[in-house]
PDB file of C-alpha atoms in Angstrom:
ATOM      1  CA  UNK N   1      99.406 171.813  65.842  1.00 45.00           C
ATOM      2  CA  UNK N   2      98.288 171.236  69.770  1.00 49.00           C
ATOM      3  CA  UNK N   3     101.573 170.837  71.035  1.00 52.00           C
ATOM      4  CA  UNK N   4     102.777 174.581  69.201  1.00 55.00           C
ATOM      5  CA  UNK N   5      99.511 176.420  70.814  1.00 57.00           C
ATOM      6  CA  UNK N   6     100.789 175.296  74.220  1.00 55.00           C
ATOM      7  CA  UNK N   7     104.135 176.605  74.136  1.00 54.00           C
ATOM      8  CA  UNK N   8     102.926 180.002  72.315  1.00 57.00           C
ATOM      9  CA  UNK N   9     100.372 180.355  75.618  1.00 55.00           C
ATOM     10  CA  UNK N  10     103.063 179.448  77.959  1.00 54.00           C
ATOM     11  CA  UNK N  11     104.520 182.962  78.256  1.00 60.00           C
ATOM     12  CA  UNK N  12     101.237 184.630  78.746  1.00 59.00           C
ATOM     13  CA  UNK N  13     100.378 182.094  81.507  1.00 51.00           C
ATOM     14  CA  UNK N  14     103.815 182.867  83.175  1.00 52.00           C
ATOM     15  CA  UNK N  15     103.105 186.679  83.329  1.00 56.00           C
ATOM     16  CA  UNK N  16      99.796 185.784  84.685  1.00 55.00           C
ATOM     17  CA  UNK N  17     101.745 183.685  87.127  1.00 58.00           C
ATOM     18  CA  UNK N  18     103.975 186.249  88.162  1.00 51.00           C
ATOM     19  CA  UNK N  19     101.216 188.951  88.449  1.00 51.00           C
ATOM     20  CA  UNK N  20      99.443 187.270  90.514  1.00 58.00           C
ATOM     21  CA  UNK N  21     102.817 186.115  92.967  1.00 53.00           C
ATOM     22  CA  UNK N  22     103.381 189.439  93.240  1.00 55.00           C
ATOM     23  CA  UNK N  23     100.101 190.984  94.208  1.00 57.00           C
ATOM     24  CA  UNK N  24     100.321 188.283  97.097  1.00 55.00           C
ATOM     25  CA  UNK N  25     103.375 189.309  97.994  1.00 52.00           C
ATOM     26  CA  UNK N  26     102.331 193.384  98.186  1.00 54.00           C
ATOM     27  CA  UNK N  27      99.267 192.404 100.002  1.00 54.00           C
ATOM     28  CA  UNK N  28     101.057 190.749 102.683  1.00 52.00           C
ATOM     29  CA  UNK N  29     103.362 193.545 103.147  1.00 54.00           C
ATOM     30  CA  UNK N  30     100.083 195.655 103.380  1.00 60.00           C
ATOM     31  CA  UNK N  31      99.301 193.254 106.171  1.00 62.00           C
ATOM     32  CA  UNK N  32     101.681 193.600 107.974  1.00 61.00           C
ATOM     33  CA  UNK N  33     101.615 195.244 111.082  1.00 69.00           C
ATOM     34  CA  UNK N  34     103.440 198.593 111.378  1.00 71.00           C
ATOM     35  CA  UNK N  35     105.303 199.956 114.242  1.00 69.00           C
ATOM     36  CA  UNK N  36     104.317 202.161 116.334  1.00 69.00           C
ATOM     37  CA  UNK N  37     105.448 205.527 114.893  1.00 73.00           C
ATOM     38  CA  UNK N  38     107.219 208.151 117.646  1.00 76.00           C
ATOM     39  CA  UNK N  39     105.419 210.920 118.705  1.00 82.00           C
ATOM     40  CA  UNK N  40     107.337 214.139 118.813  1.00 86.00           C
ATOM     41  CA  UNK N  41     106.668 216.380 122.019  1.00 88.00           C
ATOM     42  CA  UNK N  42     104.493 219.164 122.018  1.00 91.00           C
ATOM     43  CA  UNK N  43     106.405 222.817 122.954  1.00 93.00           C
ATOM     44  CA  UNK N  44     106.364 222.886 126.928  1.00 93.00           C
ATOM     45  CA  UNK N  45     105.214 226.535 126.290  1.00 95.00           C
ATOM     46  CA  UNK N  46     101.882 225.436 125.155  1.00 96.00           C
ATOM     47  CA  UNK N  47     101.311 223.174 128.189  1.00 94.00           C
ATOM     48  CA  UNK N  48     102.241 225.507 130.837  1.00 95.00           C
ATOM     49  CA  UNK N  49     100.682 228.549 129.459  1.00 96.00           C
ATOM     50  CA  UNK N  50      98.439 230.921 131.472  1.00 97.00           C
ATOM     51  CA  UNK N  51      97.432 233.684 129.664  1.00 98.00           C
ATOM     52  CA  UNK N  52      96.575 234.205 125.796  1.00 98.00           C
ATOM     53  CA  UNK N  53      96.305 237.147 123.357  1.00 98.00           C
ATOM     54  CA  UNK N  54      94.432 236.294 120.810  1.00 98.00           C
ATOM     55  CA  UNK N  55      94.849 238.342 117.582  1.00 97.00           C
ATOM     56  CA  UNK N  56      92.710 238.533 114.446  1.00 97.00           C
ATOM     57  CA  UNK N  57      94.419 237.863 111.368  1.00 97.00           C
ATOM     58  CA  UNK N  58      91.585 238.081 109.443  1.00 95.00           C
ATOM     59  CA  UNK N  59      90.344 236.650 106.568  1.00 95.00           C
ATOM     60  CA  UNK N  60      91.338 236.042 102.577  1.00 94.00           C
ATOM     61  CA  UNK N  61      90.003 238.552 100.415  1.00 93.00           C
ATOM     62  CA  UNK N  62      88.345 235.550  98.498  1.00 89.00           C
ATOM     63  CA  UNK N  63      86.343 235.201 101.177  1.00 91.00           C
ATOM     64  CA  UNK N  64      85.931 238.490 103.006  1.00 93.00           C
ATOM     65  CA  UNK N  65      82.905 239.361 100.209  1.00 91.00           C
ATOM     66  CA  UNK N  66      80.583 236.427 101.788  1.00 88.00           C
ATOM     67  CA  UNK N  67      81.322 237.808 105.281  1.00 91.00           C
ATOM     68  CA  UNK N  68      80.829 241.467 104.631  1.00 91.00           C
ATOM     69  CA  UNK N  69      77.458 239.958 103.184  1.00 89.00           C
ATOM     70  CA  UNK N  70      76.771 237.654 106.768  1.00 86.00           C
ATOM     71  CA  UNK N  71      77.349 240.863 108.346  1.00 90.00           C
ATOM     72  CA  UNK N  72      80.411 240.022 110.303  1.00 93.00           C
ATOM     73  CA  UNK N  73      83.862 240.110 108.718  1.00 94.00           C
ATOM     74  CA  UNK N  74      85.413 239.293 111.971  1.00 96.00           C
ATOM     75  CA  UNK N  75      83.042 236.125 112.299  1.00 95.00           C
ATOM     76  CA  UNK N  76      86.045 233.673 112.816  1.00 96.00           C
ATOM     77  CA  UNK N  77      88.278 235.577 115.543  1.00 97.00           C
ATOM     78  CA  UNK N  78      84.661 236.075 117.517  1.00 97.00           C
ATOM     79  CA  UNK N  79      83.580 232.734 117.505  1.00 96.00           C
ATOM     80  CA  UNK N  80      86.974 231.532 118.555  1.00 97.00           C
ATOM     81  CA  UNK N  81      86.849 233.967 121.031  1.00 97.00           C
ATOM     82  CA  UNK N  82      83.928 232.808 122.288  1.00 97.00           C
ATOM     83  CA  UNK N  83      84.980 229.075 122.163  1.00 97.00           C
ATOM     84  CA  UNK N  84      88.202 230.330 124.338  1.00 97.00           C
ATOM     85  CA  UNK N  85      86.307 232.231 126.637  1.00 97.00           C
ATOM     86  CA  UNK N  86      83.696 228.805 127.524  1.00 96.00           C
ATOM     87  CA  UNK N  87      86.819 226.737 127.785  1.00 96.00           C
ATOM     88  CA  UNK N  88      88.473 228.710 130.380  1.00 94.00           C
ATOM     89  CA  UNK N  89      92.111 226.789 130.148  1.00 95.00           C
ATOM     90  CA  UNK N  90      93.771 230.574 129.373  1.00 97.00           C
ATOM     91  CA  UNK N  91      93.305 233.321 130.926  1.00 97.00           C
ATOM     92  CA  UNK N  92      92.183 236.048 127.967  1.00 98.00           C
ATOM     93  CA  UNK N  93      94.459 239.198 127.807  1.00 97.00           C
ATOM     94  CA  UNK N  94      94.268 242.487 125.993  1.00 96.00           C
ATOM     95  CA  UNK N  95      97.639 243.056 124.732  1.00 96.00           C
ATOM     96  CA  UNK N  96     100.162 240.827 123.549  1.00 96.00           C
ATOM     97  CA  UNK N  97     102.985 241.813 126.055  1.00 95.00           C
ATOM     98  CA  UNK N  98     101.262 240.418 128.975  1.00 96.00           C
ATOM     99  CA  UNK N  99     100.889 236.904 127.637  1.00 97.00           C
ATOM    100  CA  UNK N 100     102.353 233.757 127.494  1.00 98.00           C
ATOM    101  CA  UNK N 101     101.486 232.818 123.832  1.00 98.00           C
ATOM    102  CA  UNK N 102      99.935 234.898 121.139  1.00 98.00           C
ATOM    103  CA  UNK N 103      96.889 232.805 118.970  1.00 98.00           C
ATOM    104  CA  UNK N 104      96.762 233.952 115.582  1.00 98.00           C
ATOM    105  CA  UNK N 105      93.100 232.211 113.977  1.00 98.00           C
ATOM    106  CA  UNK N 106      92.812 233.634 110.393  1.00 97.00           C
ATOM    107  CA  UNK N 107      90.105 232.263 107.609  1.00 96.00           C
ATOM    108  CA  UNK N 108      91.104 231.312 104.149  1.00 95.00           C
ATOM    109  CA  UNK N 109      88.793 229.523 100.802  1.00 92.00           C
ATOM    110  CA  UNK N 110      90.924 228.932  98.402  1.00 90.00           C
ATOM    111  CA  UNK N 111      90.590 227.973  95.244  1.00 84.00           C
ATOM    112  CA  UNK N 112      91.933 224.110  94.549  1.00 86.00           C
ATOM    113  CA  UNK N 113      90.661 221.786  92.006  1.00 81.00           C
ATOM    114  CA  UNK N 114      91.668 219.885  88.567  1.00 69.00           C
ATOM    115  CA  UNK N 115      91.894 221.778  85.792  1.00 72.00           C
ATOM    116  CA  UNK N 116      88.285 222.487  84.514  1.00 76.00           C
ATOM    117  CA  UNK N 117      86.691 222.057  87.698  1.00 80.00           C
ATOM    118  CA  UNK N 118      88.072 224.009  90.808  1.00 79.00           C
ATOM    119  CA  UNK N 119      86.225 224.578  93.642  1.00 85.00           C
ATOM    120  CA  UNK N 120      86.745 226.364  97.264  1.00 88.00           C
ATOM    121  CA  UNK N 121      88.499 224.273 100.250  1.00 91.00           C
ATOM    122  CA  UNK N 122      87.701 226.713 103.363  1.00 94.00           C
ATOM    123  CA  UNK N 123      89.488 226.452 106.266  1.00 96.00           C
ATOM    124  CA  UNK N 124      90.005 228.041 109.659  1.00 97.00           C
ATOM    125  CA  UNK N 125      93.845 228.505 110.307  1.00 97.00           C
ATOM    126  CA  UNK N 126      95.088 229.378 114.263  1.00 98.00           C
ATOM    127  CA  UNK N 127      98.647 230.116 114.677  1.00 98.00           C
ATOM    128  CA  UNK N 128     100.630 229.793 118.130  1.00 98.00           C
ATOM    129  CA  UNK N 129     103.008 231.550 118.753  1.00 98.00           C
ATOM    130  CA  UNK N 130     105.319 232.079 121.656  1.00 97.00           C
ATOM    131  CA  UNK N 131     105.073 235.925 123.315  1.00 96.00           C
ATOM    132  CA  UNK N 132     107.981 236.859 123.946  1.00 95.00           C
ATOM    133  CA  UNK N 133     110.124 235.498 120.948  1.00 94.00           C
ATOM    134  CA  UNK N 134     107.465 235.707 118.309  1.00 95.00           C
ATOM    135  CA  UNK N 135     108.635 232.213 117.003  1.00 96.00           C
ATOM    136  CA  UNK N 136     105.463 229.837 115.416  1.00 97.00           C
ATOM    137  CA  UNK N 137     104.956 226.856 117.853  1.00 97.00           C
ATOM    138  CA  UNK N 138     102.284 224.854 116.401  1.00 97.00           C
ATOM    139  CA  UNK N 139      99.972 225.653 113.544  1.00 98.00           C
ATOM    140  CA  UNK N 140      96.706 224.034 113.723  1.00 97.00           C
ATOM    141  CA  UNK N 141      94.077 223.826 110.493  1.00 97.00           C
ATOM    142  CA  UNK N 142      90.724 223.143 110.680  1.00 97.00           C
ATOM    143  CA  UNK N 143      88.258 222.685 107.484  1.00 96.00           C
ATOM    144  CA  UNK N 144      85.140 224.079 107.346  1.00 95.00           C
ATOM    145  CA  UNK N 145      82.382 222.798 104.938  1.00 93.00           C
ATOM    146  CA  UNK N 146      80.828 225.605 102.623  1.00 88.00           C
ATOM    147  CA  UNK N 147      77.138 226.015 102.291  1.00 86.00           C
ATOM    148  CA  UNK N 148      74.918 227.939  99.954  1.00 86.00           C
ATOM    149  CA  UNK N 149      72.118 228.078 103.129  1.00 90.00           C
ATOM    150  CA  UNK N 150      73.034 230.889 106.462  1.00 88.00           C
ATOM    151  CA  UNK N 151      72.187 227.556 108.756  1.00 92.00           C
ATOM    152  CA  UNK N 152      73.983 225.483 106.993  1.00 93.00           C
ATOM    153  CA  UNK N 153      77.077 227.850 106.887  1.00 90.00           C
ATOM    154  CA  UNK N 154      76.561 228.473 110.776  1.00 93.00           C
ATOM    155  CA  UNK N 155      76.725 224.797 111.288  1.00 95.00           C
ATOM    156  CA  UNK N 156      79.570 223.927 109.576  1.00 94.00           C
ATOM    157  CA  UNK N 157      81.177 226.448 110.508  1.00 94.00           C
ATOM    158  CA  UNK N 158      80.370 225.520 114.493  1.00 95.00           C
ATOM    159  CA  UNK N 159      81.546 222.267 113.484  1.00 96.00           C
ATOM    160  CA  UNK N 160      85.106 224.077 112.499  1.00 96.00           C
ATOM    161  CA  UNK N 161      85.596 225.504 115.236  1.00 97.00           C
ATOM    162  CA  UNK N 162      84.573 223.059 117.491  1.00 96.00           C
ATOM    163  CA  UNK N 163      87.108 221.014 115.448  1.00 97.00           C
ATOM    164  CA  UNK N 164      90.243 223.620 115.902  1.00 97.00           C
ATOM    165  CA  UNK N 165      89.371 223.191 119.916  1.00 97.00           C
ATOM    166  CA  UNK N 166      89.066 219.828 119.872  1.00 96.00           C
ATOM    167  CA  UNK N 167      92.681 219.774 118.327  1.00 96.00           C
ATOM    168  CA  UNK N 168      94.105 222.380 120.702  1.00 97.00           C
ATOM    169  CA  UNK N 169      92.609 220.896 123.782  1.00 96.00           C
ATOM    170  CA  UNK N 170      94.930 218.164 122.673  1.00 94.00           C
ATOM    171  CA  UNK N 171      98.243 219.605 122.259  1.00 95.00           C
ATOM    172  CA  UNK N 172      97.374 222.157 124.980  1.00 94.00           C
ATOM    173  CA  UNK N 173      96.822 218.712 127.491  1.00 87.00           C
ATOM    174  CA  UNK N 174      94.099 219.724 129.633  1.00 66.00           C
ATOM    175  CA  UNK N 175      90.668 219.475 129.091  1.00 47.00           C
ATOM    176  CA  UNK N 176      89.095 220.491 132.068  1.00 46.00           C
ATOM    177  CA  UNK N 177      87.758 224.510 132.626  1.00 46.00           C
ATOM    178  CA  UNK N 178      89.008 227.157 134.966  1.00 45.00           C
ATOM    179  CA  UNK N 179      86.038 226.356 137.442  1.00 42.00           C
ATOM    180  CA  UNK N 180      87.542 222.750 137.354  1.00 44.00           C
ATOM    181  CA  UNK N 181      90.807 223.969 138.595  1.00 42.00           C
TER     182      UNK N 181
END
């Protein structure tokens, strides 16, 4: 009787075997280092680049209600504007046909979520896009933390923006403001 319950818990203890070779194995491979992977250039246009337009695309009519409410549906475009204005790496223009690049920032809260519980994912959106052959160049997305509190909300959203400059003071390569220069 010994000798039969050994060979009936050999199989068992081979699977274990095997499971366990082969979460070795995939946690080496995790290990392993990965190369470098390329970096694809950034659109010259956005690195030489003097002057900006920047147009308001708005915001999503899910979340246009909770602006009208804050008292400034165009809270988004003005902030960035502002943001643009203290970085001084463009110069601002007033009509599209005398710049370089066009900035498109828009605001969207959409709805996302499982499927009993959904729940808004706000986000501020800016859009670059060359003047003069209207073609996209880079998108950049930024997410913004809701908030049932106005200083909350004004935070988080200060954190969003700073967030979308941080991320186009990268692509744009310069840092440094017009009184810099």
């Amino acid at each position: 009787m010994f000798p039969r319950n050994r060979l009936a818990a050999l199989p068992a203890l081979l699977a274990a075997i095997l499971v366990m070779c082969a979460m070795s194995v995939n946690a080496a491979a995790q290990d392993a280092p990965k190369p470098p992977a390329a970096t694809a250039p950034t659109p010259t246009a956005i690195q030489t680049a003097r002057r900006v337009f920047l147009g308001n695309a708005g915001v999503d009519s899910s979340s246009y209600p909770a602006f009208q409410r804050s008292g400034d549906v165009n809270q988004p475009y003005n902030w960035f504007y502002a943001a643009m204005k203290n970085w001084g790496r463009y110069q601002l223009v007033g009509t599209p046909a005398g710049a370089d690049l066009v900035f498109e920032i828009s605001f969207a809260a959409p709805l996302v979520g499982a499927d009993k519980l959904a729940t808004f994912a706000p986000y501020l959106r800016l859009e670059i896009l060359d003047a003069k052959t209207h073609f996209v160049l880079w998108t950049i997305v930024a997410p913004v933390e809701g908030a049932y509190r106005k200083a909350t909300w004004e935070k988080n959203f200060t954190s969003g923006v700073t967030s979308l400059m941080s991320d186009l003071k990268n692509i744009a390569g310069e840092t440094q403001t017009a009184s810099n220069r």
